[in-house]
Coordinates of C-alpha atoms in Angstrom, one line a residue:
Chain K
X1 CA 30.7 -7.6 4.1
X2 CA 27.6 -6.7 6.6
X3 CA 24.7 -5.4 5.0
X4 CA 24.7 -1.8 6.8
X5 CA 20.6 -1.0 8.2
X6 CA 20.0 2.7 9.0
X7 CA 17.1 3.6 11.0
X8 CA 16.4 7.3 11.6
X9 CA 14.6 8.2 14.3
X10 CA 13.3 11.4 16.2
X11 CA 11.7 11.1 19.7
X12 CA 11.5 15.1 19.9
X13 CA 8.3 16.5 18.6
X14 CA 7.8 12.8 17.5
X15 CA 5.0 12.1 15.1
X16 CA 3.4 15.4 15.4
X17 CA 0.8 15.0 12.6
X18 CA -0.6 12.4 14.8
X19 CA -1.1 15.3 17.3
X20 CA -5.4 15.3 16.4
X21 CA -5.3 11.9 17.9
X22 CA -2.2 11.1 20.6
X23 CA -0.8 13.7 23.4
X24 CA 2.3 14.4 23.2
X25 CA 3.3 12.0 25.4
X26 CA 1.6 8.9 23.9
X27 CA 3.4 10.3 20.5
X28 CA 6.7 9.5 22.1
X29 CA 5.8 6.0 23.3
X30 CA 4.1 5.3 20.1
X31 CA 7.0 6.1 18.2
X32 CA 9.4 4.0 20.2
X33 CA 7.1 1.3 19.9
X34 CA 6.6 1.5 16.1
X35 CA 10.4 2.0 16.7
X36 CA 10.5 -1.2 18.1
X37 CA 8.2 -3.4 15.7
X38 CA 10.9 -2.2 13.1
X39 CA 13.9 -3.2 14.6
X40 CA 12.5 -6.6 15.6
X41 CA 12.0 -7.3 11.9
X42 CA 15.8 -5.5 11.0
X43 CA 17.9 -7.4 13.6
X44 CA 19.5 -10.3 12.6
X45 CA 20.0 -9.8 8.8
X46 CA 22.6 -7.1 9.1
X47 CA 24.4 -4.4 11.1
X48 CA 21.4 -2.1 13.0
X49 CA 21.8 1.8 13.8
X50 CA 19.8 3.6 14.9
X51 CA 20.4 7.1 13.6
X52 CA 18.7 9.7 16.2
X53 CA 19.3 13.6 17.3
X54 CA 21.5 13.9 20.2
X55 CA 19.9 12.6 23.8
X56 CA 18.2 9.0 22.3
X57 CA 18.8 6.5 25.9
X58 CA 19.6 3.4 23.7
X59 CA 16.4 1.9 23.7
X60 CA 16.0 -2.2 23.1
X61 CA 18.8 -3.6 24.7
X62 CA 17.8 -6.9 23.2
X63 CA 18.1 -5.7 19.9
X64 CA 21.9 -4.3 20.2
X65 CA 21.2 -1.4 18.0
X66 CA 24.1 0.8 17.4
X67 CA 23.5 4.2 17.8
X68 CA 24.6 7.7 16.0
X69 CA 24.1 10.3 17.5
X70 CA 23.9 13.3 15.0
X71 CA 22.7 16.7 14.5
X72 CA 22.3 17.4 10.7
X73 CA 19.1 16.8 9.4
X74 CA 18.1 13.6 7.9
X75 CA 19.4 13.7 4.1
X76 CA 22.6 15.8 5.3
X77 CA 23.3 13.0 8.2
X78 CA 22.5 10.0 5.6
X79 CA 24.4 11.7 3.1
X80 CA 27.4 12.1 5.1
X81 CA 27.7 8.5 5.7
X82 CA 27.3 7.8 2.2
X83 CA 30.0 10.4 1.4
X84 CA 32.6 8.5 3.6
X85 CA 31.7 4.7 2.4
X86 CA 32.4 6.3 -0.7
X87 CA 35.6 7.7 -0.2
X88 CA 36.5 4.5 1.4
X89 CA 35.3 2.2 -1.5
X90 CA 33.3 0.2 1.0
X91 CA 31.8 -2.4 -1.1
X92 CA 28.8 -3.2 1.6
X93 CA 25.2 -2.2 1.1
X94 CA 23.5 0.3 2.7
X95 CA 19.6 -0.1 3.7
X96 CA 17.9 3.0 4.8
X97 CA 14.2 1.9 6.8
X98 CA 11.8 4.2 8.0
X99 CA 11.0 3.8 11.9
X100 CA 7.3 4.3 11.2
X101 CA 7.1 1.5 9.1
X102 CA 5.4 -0.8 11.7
X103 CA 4.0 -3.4 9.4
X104 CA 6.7 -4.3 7.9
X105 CA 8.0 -8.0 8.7
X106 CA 11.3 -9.5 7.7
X107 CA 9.5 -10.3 4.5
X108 CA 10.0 -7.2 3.2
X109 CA 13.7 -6.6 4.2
X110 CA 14.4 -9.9 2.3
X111 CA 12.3 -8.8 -0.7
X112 CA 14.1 -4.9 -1.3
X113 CA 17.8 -7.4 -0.6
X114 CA 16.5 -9.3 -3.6
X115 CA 15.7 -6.9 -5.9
X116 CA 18.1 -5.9 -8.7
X117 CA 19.4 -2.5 -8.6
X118 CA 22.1 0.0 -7.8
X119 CA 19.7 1.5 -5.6
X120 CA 16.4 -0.1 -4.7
X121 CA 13.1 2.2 -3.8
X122 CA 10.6 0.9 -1.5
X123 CA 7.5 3.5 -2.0
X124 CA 5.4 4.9 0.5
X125 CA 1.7 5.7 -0.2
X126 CA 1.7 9.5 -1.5
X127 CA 4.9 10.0 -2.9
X128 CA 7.4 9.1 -0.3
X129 CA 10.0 6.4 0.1
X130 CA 9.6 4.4 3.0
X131 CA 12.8 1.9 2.6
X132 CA 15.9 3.1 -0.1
X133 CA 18.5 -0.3 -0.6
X134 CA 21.5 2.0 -1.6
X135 CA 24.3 -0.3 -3.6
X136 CA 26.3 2.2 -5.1
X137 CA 27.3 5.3 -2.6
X138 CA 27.5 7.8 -5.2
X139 CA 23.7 8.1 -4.4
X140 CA 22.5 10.7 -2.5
X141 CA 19.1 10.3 -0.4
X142 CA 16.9 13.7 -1.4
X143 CA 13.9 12.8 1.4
X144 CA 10.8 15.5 1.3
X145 CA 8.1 16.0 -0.7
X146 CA 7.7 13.9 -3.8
X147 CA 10.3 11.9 -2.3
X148 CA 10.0 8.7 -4.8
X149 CA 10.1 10.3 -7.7
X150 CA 13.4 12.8 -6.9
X151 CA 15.0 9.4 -5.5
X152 CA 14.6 7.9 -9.2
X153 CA 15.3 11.0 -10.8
X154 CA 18.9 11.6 -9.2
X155 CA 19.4 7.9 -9.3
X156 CA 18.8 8.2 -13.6
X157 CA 20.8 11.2 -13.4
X158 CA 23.9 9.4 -11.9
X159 CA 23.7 6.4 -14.3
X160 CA 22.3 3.9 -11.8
X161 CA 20.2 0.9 -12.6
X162 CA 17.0 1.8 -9.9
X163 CA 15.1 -1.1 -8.8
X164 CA 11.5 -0.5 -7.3
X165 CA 10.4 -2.8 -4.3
X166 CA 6.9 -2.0 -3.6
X167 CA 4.9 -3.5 -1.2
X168 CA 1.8 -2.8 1.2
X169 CA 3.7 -3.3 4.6
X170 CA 6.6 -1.3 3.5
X171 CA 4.4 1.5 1.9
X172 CA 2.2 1.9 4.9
X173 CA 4.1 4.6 7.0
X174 CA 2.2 5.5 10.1
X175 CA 1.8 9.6 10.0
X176 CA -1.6 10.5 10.3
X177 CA -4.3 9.9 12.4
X178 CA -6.4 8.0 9.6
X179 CA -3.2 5.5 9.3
X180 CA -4.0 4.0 12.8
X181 CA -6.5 1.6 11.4
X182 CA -3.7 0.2 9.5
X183 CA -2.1 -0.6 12.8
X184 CA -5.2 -2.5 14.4
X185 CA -6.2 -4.4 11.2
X186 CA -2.8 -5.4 9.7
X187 CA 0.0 -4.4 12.8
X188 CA 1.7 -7.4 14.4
X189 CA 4.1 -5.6 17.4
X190 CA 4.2 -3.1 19.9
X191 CA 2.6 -0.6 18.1
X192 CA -0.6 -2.7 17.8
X193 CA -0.4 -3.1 21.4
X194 CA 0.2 0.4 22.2
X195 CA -3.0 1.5 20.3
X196 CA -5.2 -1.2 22.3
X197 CA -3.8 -0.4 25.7
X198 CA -4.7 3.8 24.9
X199 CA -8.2 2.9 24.1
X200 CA -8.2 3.0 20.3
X201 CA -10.3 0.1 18.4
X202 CA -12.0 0.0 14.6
X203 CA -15.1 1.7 13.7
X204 CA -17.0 1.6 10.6
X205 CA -19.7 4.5 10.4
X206 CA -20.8 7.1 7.6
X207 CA -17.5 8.5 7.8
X208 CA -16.1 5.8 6.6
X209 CA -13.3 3.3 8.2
X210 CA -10.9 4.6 11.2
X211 CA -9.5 4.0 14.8
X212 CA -11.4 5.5 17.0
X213 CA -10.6 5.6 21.0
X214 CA -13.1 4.6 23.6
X215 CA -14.8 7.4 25.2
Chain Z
X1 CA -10.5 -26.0 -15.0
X2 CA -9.8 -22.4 -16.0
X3 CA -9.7 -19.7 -13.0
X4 CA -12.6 -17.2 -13.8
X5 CA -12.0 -13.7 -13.1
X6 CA -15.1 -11.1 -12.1
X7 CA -14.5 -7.5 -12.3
X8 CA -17.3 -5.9 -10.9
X9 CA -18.1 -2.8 -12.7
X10 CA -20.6 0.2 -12.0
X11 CA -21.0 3.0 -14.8
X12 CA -24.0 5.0 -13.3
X13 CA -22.5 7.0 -10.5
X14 CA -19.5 5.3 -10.8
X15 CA -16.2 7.2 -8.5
X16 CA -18.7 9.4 -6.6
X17 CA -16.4 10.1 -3.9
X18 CA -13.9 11.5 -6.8
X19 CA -16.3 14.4 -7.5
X20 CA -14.3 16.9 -5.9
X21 CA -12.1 17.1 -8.5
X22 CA -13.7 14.9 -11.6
X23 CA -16.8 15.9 -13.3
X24 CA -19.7 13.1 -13.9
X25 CA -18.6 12.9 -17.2
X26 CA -14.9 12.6 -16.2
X27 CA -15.5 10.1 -13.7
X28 CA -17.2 8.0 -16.3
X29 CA -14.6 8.3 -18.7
X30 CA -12.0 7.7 -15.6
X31 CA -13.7 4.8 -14.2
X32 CA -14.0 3.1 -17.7
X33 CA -9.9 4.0 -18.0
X34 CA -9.3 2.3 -14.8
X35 CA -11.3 -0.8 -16.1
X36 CA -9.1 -0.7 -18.8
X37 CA -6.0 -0.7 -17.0
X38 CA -7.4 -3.8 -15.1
X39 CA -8.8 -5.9 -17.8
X40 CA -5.4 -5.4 -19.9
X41 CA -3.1 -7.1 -16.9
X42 CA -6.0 -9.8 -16.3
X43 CA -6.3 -11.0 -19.6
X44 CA -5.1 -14.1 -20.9
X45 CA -4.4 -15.3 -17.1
X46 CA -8.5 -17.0 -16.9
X47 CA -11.9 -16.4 -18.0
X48 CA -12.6 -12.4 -17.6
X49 CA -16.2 -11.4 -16.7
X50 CA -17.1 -7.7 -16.5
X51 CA -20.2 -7.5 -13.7
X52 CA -22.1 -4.6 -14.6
X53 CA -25.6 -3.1 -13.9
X54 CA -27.6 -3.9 -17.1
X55 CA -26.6 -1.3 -20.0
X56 CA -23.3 -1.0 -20.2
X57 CA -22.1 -1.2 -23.6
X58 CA -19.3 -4.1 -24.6
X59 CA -16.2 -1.8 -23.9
X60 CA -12.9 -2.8 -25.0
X61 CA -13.7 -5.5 -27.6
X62 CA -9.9 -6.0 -28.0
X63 CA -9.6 -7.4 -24.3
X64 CA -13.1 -9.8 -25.5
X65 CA -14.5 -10.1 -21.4
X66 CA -17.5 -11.6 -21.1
X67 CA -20.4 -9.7 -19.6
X68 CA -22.8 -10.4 -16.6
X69 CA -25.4 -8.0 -16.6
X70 CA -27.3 -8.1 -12.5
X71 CA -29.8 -5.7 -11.2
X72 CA -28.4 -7.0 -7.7
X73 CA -25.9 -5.6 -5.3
X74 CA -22.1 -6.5 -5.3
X75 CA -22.9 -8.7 -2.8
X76 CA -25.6 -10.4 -3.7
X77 CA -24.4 -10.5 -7.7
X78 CA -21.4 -12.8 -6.4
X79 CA -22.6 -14.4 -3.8
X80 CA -24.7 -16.0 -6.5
X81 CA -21.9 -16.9 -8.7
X82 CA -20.7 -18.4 -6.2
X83 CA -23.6 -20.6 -5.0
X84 CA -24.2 -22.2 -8.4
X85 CA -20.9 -23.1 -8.1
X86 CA -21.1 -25.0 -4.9
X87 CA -24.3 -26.4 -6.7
X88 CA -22.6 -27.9 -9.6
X89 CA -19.5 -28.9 -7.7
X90 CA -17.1 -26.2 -9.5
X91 CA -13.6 -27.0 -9.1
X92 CA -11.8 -24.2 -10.7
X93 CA -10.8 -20.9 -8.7
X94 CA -12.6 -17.6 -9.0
X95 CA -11.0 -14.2 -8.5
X96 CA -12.3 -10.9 -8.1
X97 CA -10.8 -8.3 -8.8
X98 CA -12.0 -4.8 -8.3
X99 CA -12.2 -2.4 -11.5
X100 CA -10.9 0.6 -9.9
X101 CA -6.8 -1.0 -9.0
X102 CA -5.4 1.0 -11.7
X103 CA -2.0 0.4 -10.4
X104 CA -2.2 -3.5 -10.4
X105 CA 0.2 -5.7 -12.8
X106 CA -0.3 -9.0 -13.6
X107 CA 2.5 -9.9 -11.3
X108 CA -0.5 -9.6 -8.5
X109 CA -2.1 -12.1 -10.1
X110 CA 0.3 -14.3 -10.2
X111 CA 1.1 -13.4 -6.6
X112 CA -2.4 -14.0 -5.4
X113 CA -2.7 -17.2 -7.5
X114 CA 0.3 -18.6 -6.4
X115 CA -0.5 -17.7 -2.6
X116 CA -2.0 -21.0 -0.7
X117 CA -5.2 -20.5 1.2
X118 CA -8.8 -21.9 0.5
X119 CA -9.5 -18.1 0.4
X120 CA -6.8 -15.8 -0.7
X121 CA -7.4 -12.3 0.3
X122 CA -5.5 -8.9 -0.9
X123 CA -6.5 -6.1 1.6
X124 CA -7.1 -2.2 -0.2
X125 CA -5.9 0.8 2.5
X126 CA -8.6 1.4 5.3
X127 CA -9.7 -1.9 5.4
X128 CA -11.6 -3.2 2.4
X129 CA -10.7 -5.8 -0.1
X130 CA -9.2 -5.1 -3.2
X131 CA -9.1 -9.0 -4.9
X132 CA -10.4 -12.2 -3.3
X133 CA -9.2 -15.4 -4.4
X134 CA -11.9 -18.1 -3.8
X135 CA -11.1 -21.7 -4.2
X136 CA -13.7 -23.2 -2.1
X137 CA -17.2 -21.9 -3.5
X138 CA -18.8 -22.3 0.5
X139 CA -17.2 -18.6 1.0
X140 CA -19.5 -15.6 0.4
X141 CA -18.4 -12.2 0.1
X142 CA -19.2 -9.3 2.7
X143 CA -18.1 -6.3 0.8
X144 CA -18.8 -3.1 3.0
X145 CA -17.0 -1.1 5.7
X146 CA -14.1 -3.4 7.3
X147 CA -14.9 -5.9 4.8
X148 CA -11.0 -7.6 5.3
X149 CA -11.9 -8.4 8.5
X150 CA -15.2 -9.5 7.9
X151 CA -13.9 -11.7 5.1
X152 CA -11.0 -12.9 7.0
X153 CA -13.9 -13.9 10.0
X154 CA -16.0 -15.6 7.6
X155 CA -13.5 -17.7 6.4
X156 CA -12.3 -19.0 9.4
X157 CA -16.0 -19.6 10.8
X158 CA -17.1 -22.1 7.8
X159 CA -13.2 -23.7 8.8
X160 CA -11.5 -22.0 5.5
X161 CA -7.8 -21.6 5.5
X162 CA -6.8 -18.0 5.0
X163 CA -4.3 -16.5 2.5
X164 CA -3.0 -12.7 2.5
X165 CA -1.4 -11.5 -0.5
X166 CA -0.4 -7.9 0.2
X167 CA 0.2 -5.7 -2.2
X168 CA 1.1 -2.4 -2.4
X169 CA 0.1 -1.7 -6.1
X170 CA -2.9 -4.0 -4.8
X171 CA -3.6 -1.9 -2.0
X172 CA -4.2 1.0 -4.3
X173 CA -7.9 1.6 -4.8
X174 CA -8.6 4.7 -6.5
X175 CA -11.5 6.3 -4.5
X176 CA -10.7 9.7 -3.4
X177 CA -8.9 13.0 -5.0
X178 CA -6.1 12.4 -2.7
X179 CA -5.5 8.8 -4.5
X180 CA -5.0 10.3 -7.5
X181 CA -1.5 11.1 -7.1
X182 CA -0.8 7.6 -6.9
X183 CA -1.8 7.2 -10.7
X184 CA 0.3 9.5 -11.1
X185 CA 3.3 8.1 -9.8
X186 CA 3.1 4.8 -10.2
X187 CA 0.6 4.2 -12.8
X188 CA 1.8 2.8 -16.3
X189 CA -1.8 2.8 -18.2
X190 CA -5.0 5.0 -19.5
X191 CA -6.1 6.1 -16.0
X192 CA -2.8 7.9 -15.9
X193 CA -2.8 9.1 -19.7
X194 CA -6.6 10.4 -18.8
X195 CA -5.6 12.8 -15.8
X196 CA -3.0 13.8 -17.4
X197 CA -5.0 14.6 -20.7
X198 CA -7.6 16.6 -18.3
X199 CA -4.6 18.9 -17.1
X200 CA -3.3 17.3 -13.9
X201 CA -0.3 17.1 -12.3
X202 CA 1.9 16.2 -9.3
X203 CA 2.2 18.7 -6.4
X204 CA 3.8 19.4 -3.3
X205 CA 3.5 22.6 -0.8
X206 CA 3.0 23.2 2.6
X207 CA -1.0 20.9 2.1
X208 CA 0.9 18.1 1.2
X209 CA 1.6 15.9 -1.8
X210 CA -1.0 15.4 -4.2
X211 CA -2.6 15.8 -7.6
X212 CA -3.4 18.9 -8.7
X213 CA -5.0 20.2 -12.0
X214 CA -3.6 23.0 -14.0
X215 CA -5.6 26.4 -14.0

């Protein structure tokens, strides 16, 4: 029994709330490389897709992601895969990981897989859930808004025993432009690098902290 | 050897950046909650030290911290702790934690305690510092702007080993109105009994998520 990793990704209109500080077409390479520095850190511990809108070129060889093509939108495509492991009694877990989650190390995978729970939350900063360990599949993902809180609700709901994994790498997911100092101070991958080669470094003024890019 | 815990504390003016949506008198009685919330998960883990500004009346008797009173800056106040320390050969540890982590358990101070470094150091979102573990009393602080950084340099420079200990609750300093949704949500103490008293409450729409008071 293969612990089952789900990572949902979007290259069209990547990102766009990054728009104020990447073009459109640094958006899509900085996604794929956040992409990346996430499924470095998956591969290995269990079984990797990658679940993407139609027209993804399987990206990372080396990594041997699966791919799933689908069209529904996120909740409806994770749900339907939840749907059939349950009416299969498939016994396996399901981990769902954000592919904007490029601090995270193998640290956290390990810590949400050993955490108690019939389904396991990993928060992201301002309501979100940035990683959902899903051990029973009568659980339904309800991703938008107040995300963290519905996830706990429904979970109560349905009788399950939620456990909470919270942790700064997993919380940190990369959306806006102020989130890119994150990436220089506490980023390890391609992501990091990304931001580096485009010109972006630290800055500490009246403002406060950010990445700025080079003029 | 006992480890002795500073929480620096500043009444006058404290949560400035909060005064969007917190009146003076609010943010005094919020920033005296969040202390609270802090003292209560540090207590009976070491020697607690409030250090305030002269003037600040003994709060929270119950918790019994001891109180510095300084007339210097953050800085300066624990960079002398610390050098009477190295003066009189100080073995034991000292932590600082910072009085506005509402969200913190004391499971982060066990986690930073039991992380191995000469200087431990738990980073706060956007680059700051949120605790500092210091068990060799040749560190100073550098609290300001990209102070992780600057603290992470510093140790390395006078040949310090360097711990991170991560957090998310850790991570969560509670500066701005936007932060206040994190209370919320993942708050268990008086900060979050507070805002809720003064009418606010979770909130999502096309802004965002966030905290929001009633009309």
């Amino acid at each position: 029994v293969v612990l089952q990793i789900i990572v949902p990704f979007k290259l069209e209109g990547a990102k766009s709330r990054l728009s104020p500080a990447l073009s459109t077409e640094e958006r899509r390479l900085f996604a794929l490389a956040m992409l990346h520095d996430v499924l470095q850190e998956v591969s290995g511990i269990g079984q990797v897709t990658i679940l993407s809108r139609p027209g993804l070129k399987g990206p990372y060889p080396n990594l041997d992601p699966n791919i799933i093509e689908s069209d529904l939108g996120l909740n409806d495509a994770i749900n339907s895969l939840l749907e059939d492991r349950q009416k299969e009694g498939l016994q396996s877990d399901l981990l769902v990981v954000m592919s904007d989650l490029s601090l995270i190390t193998r640290k956290d995978v390990e810590g949400i897989m050993s955490t108690p729970g019939d389904v396991v939350l990993s928060p992201g900063r301002g309501g979100g859930t940035n990683m959902i360990l899903v051990r029973e599949s009568r659980f339904r993902t309800c991703y938008r808004g107040l995300s963290f809180l519905k996830h706990r609700d429904l979970a109560s709901e349905l009788g399950l025993e939620v456990g909470i994994y919270a942790s700064y790498r997993s919380g940190c997911d990369i959306d806006e432009p102020d989130d890119l100092a994150e990436v220089l101070i506490h980023g390890h991958g391609r992501a990091k690098m990304l931001l580096e080669k485009l010109g972006f470094e630290l800055c500490e003024d009246k403002r406060g902290k950010y990445a700025r890019r080079l003029p």
